[in-house]
Each structure stands twice: as C-alpha cells, then as structure tokens.
Amino acid sequence: MSRTIHHFVHGQSQPGRSGNTADVLNPSTGKVQAVVDLATTEEVNEVIADAAAAQRGWAATSPQKRIRVLMKWIQLINENIDEIARTLSLEHGKTFEDAKGDVIRGLDVVEFALGAPHALKGEYSDSVATGVDVYSMRQPLGVVAGITPFNFPAMIPLWKAGPALAAGNAFILKPSERDPSVPVRLAELFIQAGGPAGVFNVVHGDKTAVDALLDSDVVRAIGFVGSTPIAKYIYERCAATGKRAQCFGGAKNHMLILPDADLDQAADALLGAAYGSAGERCMAISVAVPVGQETADKLREKMIERIGTLKVGHSLDPEADYGPLVAQSALDRVRDYIAQGEAAGADLVIDGRTQGATDDTFDGEDLSGGYFIGPTLFDHVTTDMSIYTDEIFGPVLTIVRADTFEEALALPNEHQYGNGVSIFTNNGAAAREFANRVQVGMVGINVPIPVPIAYHTFGGWKASGFGDLNQHGPDSFRFYTKTKTVTSRWPVGKATGAEFTMPVIG
Ligand code: NAD
C-alpha cells in the first residue's frame, strides 16, 4: 500500500475527499513512493474559510508573541533538519547536502522575519496642523497564499510563510505536487511551535486548486514562484480579481568571463553553478560568455577537464555531485533540447545523453529507472538557437563566445529573462560598469549564483518576475501588509462651523 500525503488544515492532517491523487516519485529510482491528495474547488474554499477565521486572532496577537512562535519554529526545523533534508532529497532528487542548503536558506528568511515588530512599526507626524497628528500603520492583508515550485520545496515556502505569518496574516501554501512532504512537515512543526490552528494550512493540488485560490475574494495576495507562463497567468488573474501578486518565473542566467579573470576560479564556479542540483535552479548558470577567443578556448578546456570528474548518482549518495532530474517529462525535455541544439549546428562538446547515473546501483537500489542525465556542454552557440533562447532547466551549459565587453553585455540585456547574472574579472571598473548597465535583477561579481542574503530582496526582471515587490528583505513586509494612514484631531474649544474649501496648511 502506498503512503498518501494529505492536506494539512486547522493544525492537522486532512485526507482529501475527492479521491483525486497524483503520484510522488523517487526520481533516483523512478518508483512511486507515495500519492498526494489533489483538492477540489470546494475543499480549497473550506480551507480559505478556516484560515480567515484563524487570522483574526493571529493578527490581534502581539507581534512579539507571534515572532516567539517563529523562533520556536526555527528551533524545531533545525532539530529535525536531517530528517527534513532526507525526505526532500528523496522526493526532489537533489543531494542530501544540497537539500540541507534548501532548508537553511529558507530559515534565513524566517530569521529575518523575527524583526517584524520593528519592521511593522508605523510612522508618526506630530502637530501637522493645530491639534492634528498623522500616523500610519502597517496591517496584515488577511488570508494570503503561496504557490510554489518543485525545485525548492523548503526554501520558497519558508520565504513566503515567514514574513506573511510574522506580519499577522494566515498563510495557505499550495506547494508543488511533485515533492509535497516537506511543506506539510514545515506546517506541522509550526503548530508544534505553538502556532494557532488554521493560521498555516497546506492544500495540495493542480490547476483546480490554484484557480480556487486565485478566484477567491477572501485571499488578498498570492506569492507565486514557478515557470514564466504560469507566473504570467497568475499575475493576470490576480489583477482581474484585485489581488496583490508577486510572480517569479523562469530564467536563463549568463556568466561573463573577461580575459583578466582567474580562469581556474571561474571554471570551478561555473561547474557548480551550471550542474549543481542537475541545473534545476532558477539561479543556475546556463550560458557562459567568455570574452575573446583565447579566453573561450582556455575556458572550454578547463570545463572539459572538470566535467570529466563529476559523479551523477542517487540523491542520497554522499559522493554524487548531482542527482536525477525530477521526472521523466523533465528528462525527455532536456534530451529534446540537446537534440535541438545539435540539429541547429551548435558544437556538442559533451553529450549528457550518453550517460545516466555513474553507478548502476546505490545501497542495493537499481538506478536504471531513475531520471539521470550526464552533464552537457555546447560551444559556439548562437542567439537564435532554442538552447539559448529557452530555459532548459537541466545540466546543460552553453558557451556563447563574444569578442568584446559590449557584445557580451548585450547578451543578458537582450535576453527575454532577467533573473540572475554574473561577471568574473579582476577589473573593478569593468565590474562596476557591468553592474550598473546590466538589465537583470540579481548580479554577482566573482560570485556565480548571486542569491541575495535574506535581508536584501530577491527578484528577477523582465520575464523572470511580474509585480513590483520582491521576495524577502524589506519588500516582504511591504508585500504582506497594507498601509493605513490616520489623520487625527482632538479639538479644543467650541465648534467653529463647517468648512467648504479644501483644508490647506496656510
Ligand atoms: P511550474 O510553473 O510547473 O509549477 C509551479 C506551481 O504552479 C506548482 O505549485 C504547480 O502546481 C502550479 N501549476 C502548474 N501548472 C499550473 C497551471 N496550469 N495552472 C495553475 N497552476 C499551475 O514550475 P515548476 O516546474 O514546479 O518549477 C520550475 C520553474 O520554476 C522553473 O521555470 C524555474 O526557473 C522557476 N523558478 C523560479 C524561481 C524564481 O525565483 N524566479 C525560483 C525557483 C524556480
């Protein structure tokens, strides 16, 4: 009998009623390890009602008491991190150590959210006119929802939940149906930390569940992360129903390597950034742009050497550099893109399709059904090829050669995506100019995956992000609260009669 992963509502596990389920696979073996309930519209509406009822008390709770729950929650997640990372690794396919990083980078933002009592303090202007004071306060939105992708099943839910809950909202999480166990575990631990039932609910589902959240009048904001077509769909539908939305989409991240860069450092950085987590990171580097033919030739050789050392294995194999892709459909898509690149005339230097897992078995388990693909390297890629224009989301690195800095800079600037970018150089002036002129939201200088630290904000530009407010950092409290401004007068003396002109400060 396979295990069923249920919804988590009002502080407890809640089996779905419709009988609709999706398989949850172990990508290292291809075997079904559980099924997950998929919610109907009616079930989602019940969860929303439960969250709305719970939110009032949570919003009325002192912010300091709210963050004490979050503090305990952080402690419990840390105490259980090995178990959480193992579950995550087995459902997603990323290595155990990488899975731990997924949890820890999520916790960073919950730690940032502990500053909520300070961040939510309003502003006060005394005596703006005779006997008149003005103050503004940040109030929670009410019920808010997070719709999150498969590739960071702990980090992104925590990025949303931490600030949303600290600000006094009730939070409904609709995680990816591919790796749903960790989100449920996070919600369980929130309750164990003293969080009130109903304030953090998890509802599983597909488009039906998402649409129920989008169409609800009670849900006031949606934080989405996933692919660009869905991000755009959600952003538009939120606008139609008057919701606040932050919708982060896909990516094609470039790394420029200038001739003066330390090429060994650049190649090491590129290896991890391109192939770590099998390239299934929105901040993975998928385009290397060496400037000058000599730089390109040297970089290519260094990459070939390093790629030859990589081990692809079971996600729990401590020696594996990366594990399988998440599903057969992902494997088919990546293989198809490699075929497209080859057909378009790109130089296929290393063809990952010829390699599966490095070993046949791990710990007695047969890996032949897993969704493994070796690292792929293309050189002499041009901007009209689909392997350049599209997000592949797999371990495929393309080299696009540029002759000048300007030519290299134009590549990320003209690309449809604008999530992350980096430059490797020893020239401070060039790096500074790059950071100023590049049309991308997150920039690394000699840093390959420039995911900003929790107290700065995270968000891409162009087709990588829809909405004005980023994730984490100060934007997160702006996103999860609305400002109310009160103008207050306590008259002294007699009534002075009605006034019919606009009051002005004379
Ligand atoms: P996805 O768009 O398929 O799914 C994301 C979420 O949307 C899931 O919860 C899913 O159930 C839901 N969903 C899927 N199809 C839907 C539909 N038709 N209608 C409504 N909801 C739907 O994305 P994914 O494959 O889970 O994640 C990978 C993508 O996420 C990549 O494109 C990656 O670049 C992107 N991503 C972006 C960031 C970022 O910050 N920009 C971070 C992580 C991942």
Coordinates of C-alpha atoms and ligand atoms in Angstrom, one line a residue:
M1 CA 0.0 0.0 0.0
S2 CA 1.5 3.3 -0.9
R3 CA 1.5 6.2 1.6
T4 CA -0.9 9.1 1.0
I5 CA 0.2 12.7 1.7
H6 CA -2.8 14.6 2.9
H7 CA -3.6 18.3 3.2
F8 CA -2.8 20.0 6.5
V9 CA -5.7 22.0 7.7
H10 CA -6.5 23.6 11.0
G11 CA -3.5 22.1 12.7
Q12 CA -4.0 18.5 11.5
S13 CA -3.7 16.2 8.6
Q14 CA -6.8 16.2 6.4
P15 CA -7.5 13.5 3.9
G16 CA -8.8 14.7 0.5
R17 CA -12.5 13.8 -0.2
S18 CA -12.4 13.6 -4.0
G19 CA -10.1 10.6 -4.4
N20 CA -8.0 12.6 -6.9
T21 CA -4.4 12.0 -6.4
A22 CA -1.0 12.4 -8.1
D23 CA 2.0 10.1 -7.8
V24 CA 5.0 11.2 -5.8
L25 CA 8.1 9.6 -7.3
N26 CA 11.6 8.8 -6.1
P27 CA 13.5 10.4 -9.1
S28 CA 16.6 8.3 -8.3
T29 CA 14.7 5.0 -9.0
G30 CA 11.6 6.1 -10.9
K31 CA 9.5 4.3 -8.3
V32 CA 6.3 5.7 -6.9
Q33 CA 6.9 6.3 -3.2
A34 CA 3.6 7.9 -2.2
V35 CA 0.5 9.6 -3.6
V36 CA -0.7 13.1 -2.8
D37 CA -4.3 14.3 -2.5
L38 CA -5.4 16.9 -5.0
A39 CA -8.0 19.3 -3.7
T40 CA -11.3 20.3 -5.3
T41 CA -12.5 23.9 -5.5
E42 CA -14.9 23.2 -2.6
E43 CA -12.1 21.8 -0.5
V44 CA -9.9 24.8 -1.2
N45 CA -12.8 27.2 -0.3
E46 CA -13.2 25.4 3.1
V47 CA -9.5 25.8 3.8
I48 CA -9.8 29.5 3.0
A49 CA -12.7 29.9 5.4
D50 CA -10.8 28.2 8.1
A51 CA -7.8 30.4 7.5
A52 CA -9.9 33.5 7.6
A53 CA -11.4 32.6 10.9
A54 CA -8.0 31.9 12.4
Q55 CA -6.4 35.0 11.1
R56 CA -8.3 37.5 13.2
G57 CA -6.9 36.1 16.5
W58 CA -3.4 35.9 15.0
A59 CA -3.5 39.5 13.8
A60 CA -4.6 40.6 17.2
T61 CA -1.7 38.7 18.9
S62 CA 1.2 41.0 19.8
P63 CA 3.9 40.9 17.1
Q64 CA 6.4 40.0 19.7
K65 CA 4.3 36.9 20.7
R66 CA 4.0 36.0 17.0
I67 CA 7.7 36.0 16.5
R68 CA 8.3 33.9 19.6
V69 CA 6.3 31.2 17.8
L70 CA 8.5 31.7 14.8
M71 CA 11.6 31.5 17.0
K72 CA 10.5 28.1 18.3
W73 CA 9.6 27.0 14.8
I74 CA 13.1 27.8 13.6
Q75 CA 14.5 25.8 16.5
L76 CA 12.3 22.8 15.7
I77 CA 13.1 22.9 12.0
N78 CA 16.8 22.9 12.9
E79 CA 16.3 20.0 15.3
N80 CA 14.7 18.0 12.5
I81 CA 16.8 19.2 9.7
D82 CA 18.4 15.8 8.8
E83 CA 15.0 14.1 8.5
I84 CA 13.6 17.0 6.5
A85 CA 16.6 17.1 4.2
R86 CA 16.4 13.3 3.6
T87 CA 12.7 13.5 2.7
L88 CA 13.4 16.5 0.4
S89 CA 16.2 14.7 -1.3
L90 CA 14.2 11.5 -1.9
E91 CA 11.3 13.4 -3.4
H92 CA 13.2 16.1 -5.4
G93 CA 16.4 14.2 -6.3
K94 CA 18.9 16.9 -5.2
T95 CA 21.7 15.6 -3.0
F96 CA 21.2 15.4 0.8
E97 CA 23.7 18.3 1.5
D98 CA 22.1 20.4 -1.2
A99 CA 18.7 19.6 0.4
K100 CA 20.0 20.9 3.7
G101 CA 21.0 24.1 2.0
D102 CA 17.4 24.4 0.7
V103 CA 16.1 24.3 4.3
I104 CA 18.8 26.6 5.7
R105 CA 18.4 29.3 3.0
G106 CA 14.7 29.2 3.8
L107 CA 15.3 29.5 7.5
D108 CA 17.5 32.6 6.9
V109 CA 14.3 34.4 5.8
V110 CA 12.3 33.2 8.8
E111 CA 15.1 34.6 11.0
F112 CA 14.9 37.9 9.1
A113 CA 11.1 37.9 9.8
L114 CA 11.9 37.9 13.5
G115 CA 12.4 41.6 13.1
A116 CA 8.7 42.1 12.3
P117 CA 7.8 44.1 15.4
H118 CA 10.4 46.6 14.4
A119 CA 9.7 46.4 10.6
L120 CA 6.0 46.8 11.1
K121 CA 6.3 49.9 13.3
G122 CA 4.5 52.8 11.6
E123 CA 5.3 56.4 11.2
Y124 CA 4.0 59.3 13.3
S125 CA 4.0 63.1 12.5
D126 CA 3.1 65.2 15.4
S127 CA 1.2 68.5 15.0
V128 CA 0.9 68.7 11.2
A129 CA -1.7 71.4 11.9
T130 CA -3.1 72.8 15.1
G131 CA -4.1 69.8 17.2
V132 CA -3.7 67.5 14.2
D133 CA -1.4 64.4 14.2
V134 CA -0.9 61.9 11.4
Y135 CA 0.2 58.4 11.8
S136 CA 0.4 55.4 9.5
M137 CA 0.4 51.7 10.4
R138 CA 1.1 48.5 8.5
Q139 CA -1.7 46.0 8.9
P140 CA -1.8 42.4 7.7
L141 CA -3.7 41.7 4.5
G142 CA -5.7 38.8 5.9
V143 CA -5.5 35.5 4.2
V144 CA -2.6 35.2 1.7
A145 CA -1.4 32.2 -0.3
G146 CA 1.8 30.9 -1.7
I147 CA 2.0 28.8 -4.8
T148 CA 5.5 27.2 -5.0
P149 CA 7.6 25.2 -7.4
F150 CA 9.2 21.7 -7.1
N151 CA 12.8 22.9 -7.1
F152 CA 13.0 24.4 -3.7
P153 CA 10.3 22.7 -1.6
A154 CA 11.5 24.1 1.7
M155 CA 13.2 27.4 0.8
I156 CA 10.5 29.1 -1.2
P157 CA 7.6 28.0 1.1
L158 CA 9.7 29.4 4.0
W159 CA 10.4 32.7 2.1
K160 CA 6.7 33.2 1.8
A161 CA 5.4 31.8 5.1
G162 CA 8.0 33.6 7.4
P163 CA 7.2 37.2 6.6
A164 CA 3.5 36.5 5.9
L165 CA 3.0 34.9 9.3
A166 CA 5.2 37.4 11.2
A167 CA 3.1 40.2 9.7
G168 CA -0.1 38.7 11.1
N169 CA -1.6 37.0 8.0
A170 CA -3.0 33.5 7.7
F171 CA -1.0 31.7 5.1
I172 CA -2.2 28.9 2.7
L173 CA 0.5 27.1 0.9
K174 CA -0.2 25.3 -2.3
P175 CA 3.2 23.5 -2.8
S176 CA 4.3 21.6 -5.9
E177 CA 2.5 18.2 -6.1
R178 CA 5.9 16.7 -7.1
D179 CA 7.5 17.0 -3.7
P180 CA 4.8 17.8 -1.2
S181 CA 6.0 16.1 2.1
V182 CA 8.4 18.8 3.3
P183 CA 5.8 21.6 3.1
V184 CA 3.5 19.5 5.2
R185 CA 6.3 18.8 7.7
L186 CA 7.0 22.6 8.0
A187 CA 3.4 23.3 8.8
E188 CA 3.3 20.5 11.4
L189 CA 6.3 22.0 13.1
F190 CA 4.7 25.4 13.1
I191 CA 1.8 24.0 15.1
Q192 CA 4.3 22.2 17.4
A193 CA 6.0 25.6 17.9
G194 CA 2.7 27.0 19.3
G195 CA 1.2 28.4 16.1
P196 CA -2.6 28.5 16.2
A197 CA -4.5 26.0 14.1
G198 CA -5.7 27.4 10.8
V199 CA -3.0 30.1 10.5
F200 CA -0.7 27.9 8.3
N201 CA -2.6 25.5 6.1
V202 CA -1.2 23.4 3.3
V203 CA -3.5 22.4 0.4
H204 CA -2.2 20.2 -2.4
G205 CA -3.5 20.3 -5.9
D206 CA -3.1 21.2 -9.5
K207 CA -4.7 24.0 -11.6
T208 CA -8.1 23.4 -10.0
A209 CA -6.7 24.2 -6.5
V210 CA -4.7 27.2 -7.8
D211 CA -7.7 28.6 -9.6
A212 CA -9.8 28.4 -6.5
L213 CA -7.2 30.4 -4.6
L214 CA -7.0 32.9 -7.5
D215 CA -10.7 33.4 -7.7
S216 CA -11.4 33.7 -4.0
D217 CA -12.5 37.1 -2.7
V218 CA -11.1 36.3 0.7
V219 CA -7.5 35.6 -0.4
R220 CA -5.8 39.0 -0.7
A221 CA -2.4 38.2 -2.1
I222 CA -0.6 35.5 -4.0
G223 CA 3.1 34.8 -3.8
F224 CA 4.0 32.6 -6.8
V225 CA 7.2 31.1 -7.9
G226 CA 7.4 28.7 -10.9
S227 CA 7.7 28.8 -14.7
T228 CA 7.1 32.0 -16.6
P229 CA 3.9 31.0 -18.5
I230 CA 2.2 30.1 -15.2
A231 CA 3.7 33.2 -13.4
K232 CA 2.1 35.4 -16.1
Y233 CA -1.2 33.6 -16.0
I234 CA -1.4 34.0 -12.2
Y235 CA -0.3 37.7 -12.3
E236 CA -3.1 38.5 -14.8
R237 CA -5.7 36.5 -13.0
C238 CA -4.8 38.2 -9.7
A239 CA -5.2 41.6 -11.4
A240 CA -8.6 40.6 -12.6
T241 CA -9.7 39.8 -9.0
G242 CA -7.9 42.7 -7.4
K243 CA -5.3 40.8 -5.6
R244 CA -1.7 41.8 -4.8
A245 CA 0.7 39.4 -6.6
Q246 CA 4.4 38.7 -6.9
C247 CA 5.0 36.1 -9.5
F248 CA 8.5 34.9 -10.2
G249 CA 9.2 32.9 -13.3
G250 CA 11.9 31.2 -15.3
A251 CA 15.5 32.2 -16.1
K252 CA 18.5 32.0 -18.4
N253 CA 21.4 33.2 -16.4
H254 CA 24.6 34.3 -18.0
M255 CA 28.1 34.4 -16.6
L256 CA 30.6 36.7 -18.4
I257 CA 34.3 35.8 -18.1
L258 CA 36.6 38.6 -19.0
P259 CA 40.1 37.9 -20.3
D260 CA 41.7 39.1 -17.0
A261 CA 39.7 36.7 -14.8
D262 CA 41.3 33.9 -12.9
L263 CA 40.1 31.2 -15.2
D264 CA 40.5 28.4 -12.7
Q265 CA 38.3 30.2 -10.2
A266 CA 35.8 31.0 -13.0
A267 CA 35.7 27.4 -14.2
D268 CA 35.2 26.0 -10.7
A269 CA 32.4 28.5 -10.1
L270 CA 30.8 27.7 -13.4
L271 CA 30.9 23.9 -12.8
G272 CA 28.9 24.1 -9.6
A273 CA 26.6 26.8 -10.9
A274 CA 25.8 25.0 -14.1
Y275 CA 25.5 21.4 -12.9
G276 CA 24.6 21.6 -9.2
S277 CA 21.1 20.3 -8.5
A278 CA 21.1 19.0 -12.1
G279 CA 20.7 22.5 -13.3
E280 CA 17.2 22.7 -11.7
R281 CA 17.8 26.0 -10.0
C282 CA 16.3 29.3 -11.2
M283 CA 19.7 30.9 -10.4
A284 CA 21.8 28.2 -12.2
I285 CA 24.2 29.5 -14.8
S286 CA 23.2 28.1 -18.2
V287 CA 25.2 30.5 -20.5
A288 CA 28.9 31.1 -20.2
V289 CA 30.1 34.2 -22.2
P290 CA 33.9 34.2 -22.4
V291 CA 35.2 37.4 -23.9
G292 CA 37.9 36.9 -26.6
Q293 CA 38.6 33.7 -28.5
E294 CA 41.7 32.9 -26.3
T295 CA 39.6 33.1 -23.1
A296 CA 37.0 30.9 -24.7
D297 CA 39.4 28.2 -25.8
K298 CA 41.0 28.1 -22.4
L299 CA 37.7 28.0 -20.5
R300 CA 36.4 25.3 -22.8
E301 CA 39.4 23.1 -21.9
K302 CA 39.1 23.7 -18.2
M303 CA 35.4 22.9 -18.3
I304 CA 36.0 19.6 -20.2
E305 CA 38.6 18.6 -17.6
R306 CA 36.3 19.4 -14.7
I307 CA 33.1 17.9 -16.2
G308 CA 35.0 14.6 -16.6
T309 CA 35.3 14.4 -12.8
L310 CA 31.6 14.7 -12.0
K311 CA 29.6 11.9 -10.4
V312 CA 25.9 11.6 -11.1
G313 CA 24.2 9.4 -8.6
H314 CA 21.3 8.6 -6.2
S315 CA 20.3 11.7 -4.3
L316 CA 21.5 10.1 -1.0
D317 CA 24.8 9.0 -2.4
P318 CA 27.3 11.2 -0.5
E319 CA 29.7 11.1 -3.4
A320 CA 27.3 12.3 -6.0
D321 CA 27.8 15.8 -7.3
Y322 CA 24.2 15.9 -8.5
G323 CA 21.3 13.6 -8.7
P324 CA 18.5 12.8 -11.2
L325 CA 16.1 15.2 -12.8
V326 CA 12.7 15.4 -11.1
A327 CA 10.6 13.4 -13.6
Q328 CA 10.5 11.5 -16.8
S329 CA 8.9 14.6 -18.5
A330 CA 11.9 16.7 -17.4
L331 CA 14.4 14.2 -18.7
D332 CA 12.5 14.0 -22.1
R333 CA 12.5 17.8 -22.3
V334 CA 16.2 18.1 -21.6
R335 CA 17.1 15.4 -24.1
D336 CA 15.0 17.0 -26.7
Y337 CA 16.7 20.4 -26.2
I338 CA 20.1 18.7 -26.6
A339 CA 18.9 17.2 -29.9
Q340 CA 17.6 20.7 -31.0
G341 CA 21.0 22.2 -30.2
E342 CA 22.8 19.6 -32.2
A343 CA 20.4 19.9 -35.1
A344 CA 20.8 23.7 -35.1
G345 CA 24.6 23.3 -35.6
A346 CA 25.9 24.0 -32.1
D347 CA 29.2 22.3 -31.2
L348 CA 28.1 19.5 -28.8
V349 CA 31.4 19.1 -26.9
I350 CA 30.0 16.7 -24.2
D351 CA 26.7 14.9 -24.7
G352 CA 25.0 14.1 -21.4
R353 CA 22.5 11.8 -23.2
T354 CA 25.2 9.2 -23.4
Q355 CA 25.5 8.9 -19.6
G356 CA 23.0 8.0 -16.9
A357 CA 23.9 7.5 -13.3
T358 CA 27.6 6.9 -12.9
D359 CA 26.9 3.7 -10.9
D360 CA 24.2 1.1 -11.7
T361 CA 23.0 0.7 -8.1
F362 CA 23.2 2.6 -4.8
D363 CA 22.6 0.9 -1.4
G364 CA 21.1 -2.1 -3.2
E365 CA 18.7 0.1 -5.2
D366 CA 18.6 -0.2 -9.0
L367 CA 19.1 3.2 -10.6
S368 CA 18.2 2.2 -14.2
G369 CA 14.7 3.6 -13.8
G370 CA 16.0 7.0 -12.4
Y371 CA 15.8 10.2 -14.4
F372 CA 19.6 10.7 -14.8
I373 CA 21.4 12.6 -17.4
G374 CA 25.1 13.4 -17.6
P375 CA 26.5 17.0 -17.8
T376 CA 26.2 18.5 -21.3
L377 CA 28.5 21.2 -22.8
F378 CA 27.8 23.1 -26.0
D379 CA 30.2 25.6 -27.6
H380 CA 29.7 28.1 -30.4
V381 CA 26.1 28.6 -29.5
T382 CA 24.3 31.4 -31.3
T383 CA 21.4 33.6 -30.0
D384 CA 18.9 32.2 -32.5
M385 CA 19.1 28.6 -31.1
S386 CA 16.5 27.3 -28.8
I387 CA 19.2 26.1 -26.4
Y388 CA 20.0 29.8 -25.9
T389 CA 16.6 31.4 -26.0
D390 CA 14.7 28.9 -23.8
E391 CA 15.1 27.8 -20.2
I392 CA 16.2 24.2 -20.4
F393 CA 16.2 23.5 -16.6
G394 CA 18.7 20.7 -16.7
P395 CA 22.5 20.2 -16.6
V396 CA 23.2 21.8 -19.9
L397 CA 25.8 24.6 -20.2
T398 CA 26.1 26.6 -23.4
I399 CA 29.1 28.7 -24.4
V400 CA 28.3 31.8 -26.4
R401 CA 31.6 33.5 -27.5
A402 CA 31.8 37.3 -27.5
D403 CA 34.6 39.4 -29.0
T404 CA 34.1 42.5 -26.8
F405 CA 32.7 43.5 -23.4
E406 CA 29.9 45.4 -25.2
E407 CA 29.0 42.3 -27.2
A408 CA 28.9 40.2 -24.0
L409 CA 26.9 42.7 -22.1
A410 CA 24.3 42.9 -24.9
L411 CA 23.5 39.2 -24.4
P412 CA 21.9 39.2 -20.9
N413 CA 20.4 42.7 -21.7
E414 CA 18.6 41.5 -24.8
H415 CA 17.5 38.1 -23.4
Q416 CA 13.8 37.7 -22.5
Y417 CA 14.8 36.6 -19.0
G418 CA 16.5 38.7 -16.3
N419 CA 16.8 36.7 -13.2
G420 CA 20.5 36.4 -12.3
V421 CA 23.8 37.2 -14.0
S422 CA 27.4 37.2 -13.0
I423 CA 30.8 38.5 -14.2
F424 CA 34.2 37.1 -13.4
T425 CA 37.0 39.7 -13.7
N426 CA 39.8 41.3 -11.9
N427 CA 38.9 44.7 -13.3
G428 CA 36.9 46.7 -10.8
A429 CA 35.9 49.4 -13.3
A430 CA 34.6 46.8 -15.7
A431 CA 32.7 45.0 -13.0
R432 CA 31.2 48.3 -11.8
E433 CA 30.1 49.3 -15.2
F434 CA 28.6 45.9 -15.8
A435 CA 26.6 46.0 -12.5
N436 CA 25.3 49.4 -13.5
R437 CA 24.2 48.7 -17.0
V438 CA 23.0 45.1 -17.0
Q439 CA 19.3 44.6 -17.2
V440 CA 19.0 41.8 -14.7
G441 CA 17.6 41.8 -11.2
M442 CA 20.4 40.0 -9.3
V443 CA 24.1 40.5 -10.2
G444 CA 27.2 38.6 -9.0
I445 CA 30.7 39.9 -9.2
N446 CA 33.0 36.9 -9.0
V447 CA 30.0 35.2 -7.4
P448 CA 28.4 32.6 -9.7
I449 CA 24.9 32.3 -8.1
P450 CA 24.1 35.7 -6.6
V451 CA 21.1 34.8 -4.4
P452 CA 20.9 37.8 -2.1
I453 CA 21.1 37.3 1.6
A454 CA 17.8 37.3 3.5
Y455 CA 17.8 41.0 4.5
H456 CA 18.2 42.1 0.9
T457 CA 15.5 41.3 -1.7
F458 CA 15.3 38.6 -4.2
G459 CA 13.6 39.1 -7.6
G460 CA 14.2 38.9 -11.3
W461 CA 13.4 41.3 -14.1
K462 CA 11.7 41.0 -17.5
A463 CA 10.0 37.6 -18.0
S464 CA 11.6 36.4 -14.7
G465 CA 9.4 38.4 -12.4
F466 CA 5.9 40.1 -12.5
G467 CA 5.0 42.5 -9.8
D468 CA 6.8 45.3 -8.0
L469 CA 7.7 43.9 -4.7
N470 CA 10.4 41.3 -4.3
Q471 CA 10.7 38.3 -2.0
H472 CA 12.4 38.6 1.4
G473 CA 14.2 41.6 2.7
P474 CA 12.2 44.8 3.4
D475 CA 9.9 44.2 0.4
S476 CA 8.4 41.1 2.1
F477 CA 6.8 43.2 4.8
R478 CA 5.6 45.7 2.3
F479 CA 4.1 42.9 0.2
Y480 CA 2.3 41.2 3.1
T481 CA 0.9 44.3 4.8
K482 CA -1.2 47.3 3.7
T483 CA -0.6 50.8 5.0
K484 CA -3.4 52.7 6.7
T485 CA -2.9 56.4 7.4
V486 CA -4.8 58.1 10.2
T487 CA -5.3 61.9 10.5
S488 CA -6.4 62.6 14.0
R489 CA -7.6 65.8 15.6
W490 CA -8.7 66.4 19.2
P491 CA -10.4 69.8 19.1
V492 CA -10.1 72.1 22.0
G493 CA -12.8 74.7 22.5
K494 CA -16.0 75.5 20.7
A495 CA -17.2 74.2 17.3
T496 CA -16.1 76.6 14.5
G497 CA -18.6 75.7 11.9
A498 CA -18.5 73.8 8.6
E499 CA -15.7 74.4 6.1
F500 CA -16.3 74.0 2.3
T501 CA -12.9 74.5 0.9
M502 CA -10.0 72.1 0.8
P503 CA -8.1 72.3 4.1
V504 CA -4.5 73.6 3.4
I505 CA -1.6 74.3 5.6
G506 CA -1.5 78.1 5.4
Ligands
NAD1 P1 5.5 25.2 -12.6 O1 5.2 26.5 -13.1 O2 5.2 24.0 -13.4 O3 4.7 25.0 -11.2 C1 4.8 26.0 -10.1 C2 3.5 25.9 -9.3 O4 2.4 26.2 -10.2 C3 3.2 24.5 -8.8 O5 2.7 24.6 -7.5 C4 2.2 23.9 -9.7 O6 1.3 23.0 -9.1 C5 1.4 25.1 -10.2 N1 0.9 25.0 -11.6 C6 1.5 24.2 -12.6 N2 0.8 24.3 -13.7 C7 -0.3 25.2 -13.4 C8 -1.4 25.7 -14.2 N3 -1.6 25.3 -15.4 N4 -2.2 26.5 -13.6 C9 -2.1 26.8 -12.3 N5 -1.1 26.4 -11.5 C10 -0.2 25.6 -12.1 O7 7.1 25.2 -12.1 P2 8.0 24.0 -11.6 O8 8.3 23.1 -12.7 O9 7.4 23.5 -10.3 O10 9.3 24.9 -11.2 C11 10.3 25.2 -12.1 C12 10.2 26.6 -12.6 O11 10.2 27.5 -11.5 C13 11.4 26.9 -13.5 O12 10.9 27.7 -14.6 C14 12.2 27.8 -12.6 O13 13.1 28.8 -13.2 C15 11.2 28.5 -11.8 N6 11.7 29.1 -10.6 C16 11.8 30.4 -10.5 C17 12.3 31.0 -9.3 C18 12.5 32.5 -9.2 O14 12.7 33.0 -8.1 N7 12.4 33.2 -10.3 C19 12.7 30.2 -8.3 C20 12.5 28.8 -8.4 C21 12.0 28.3 -9.5

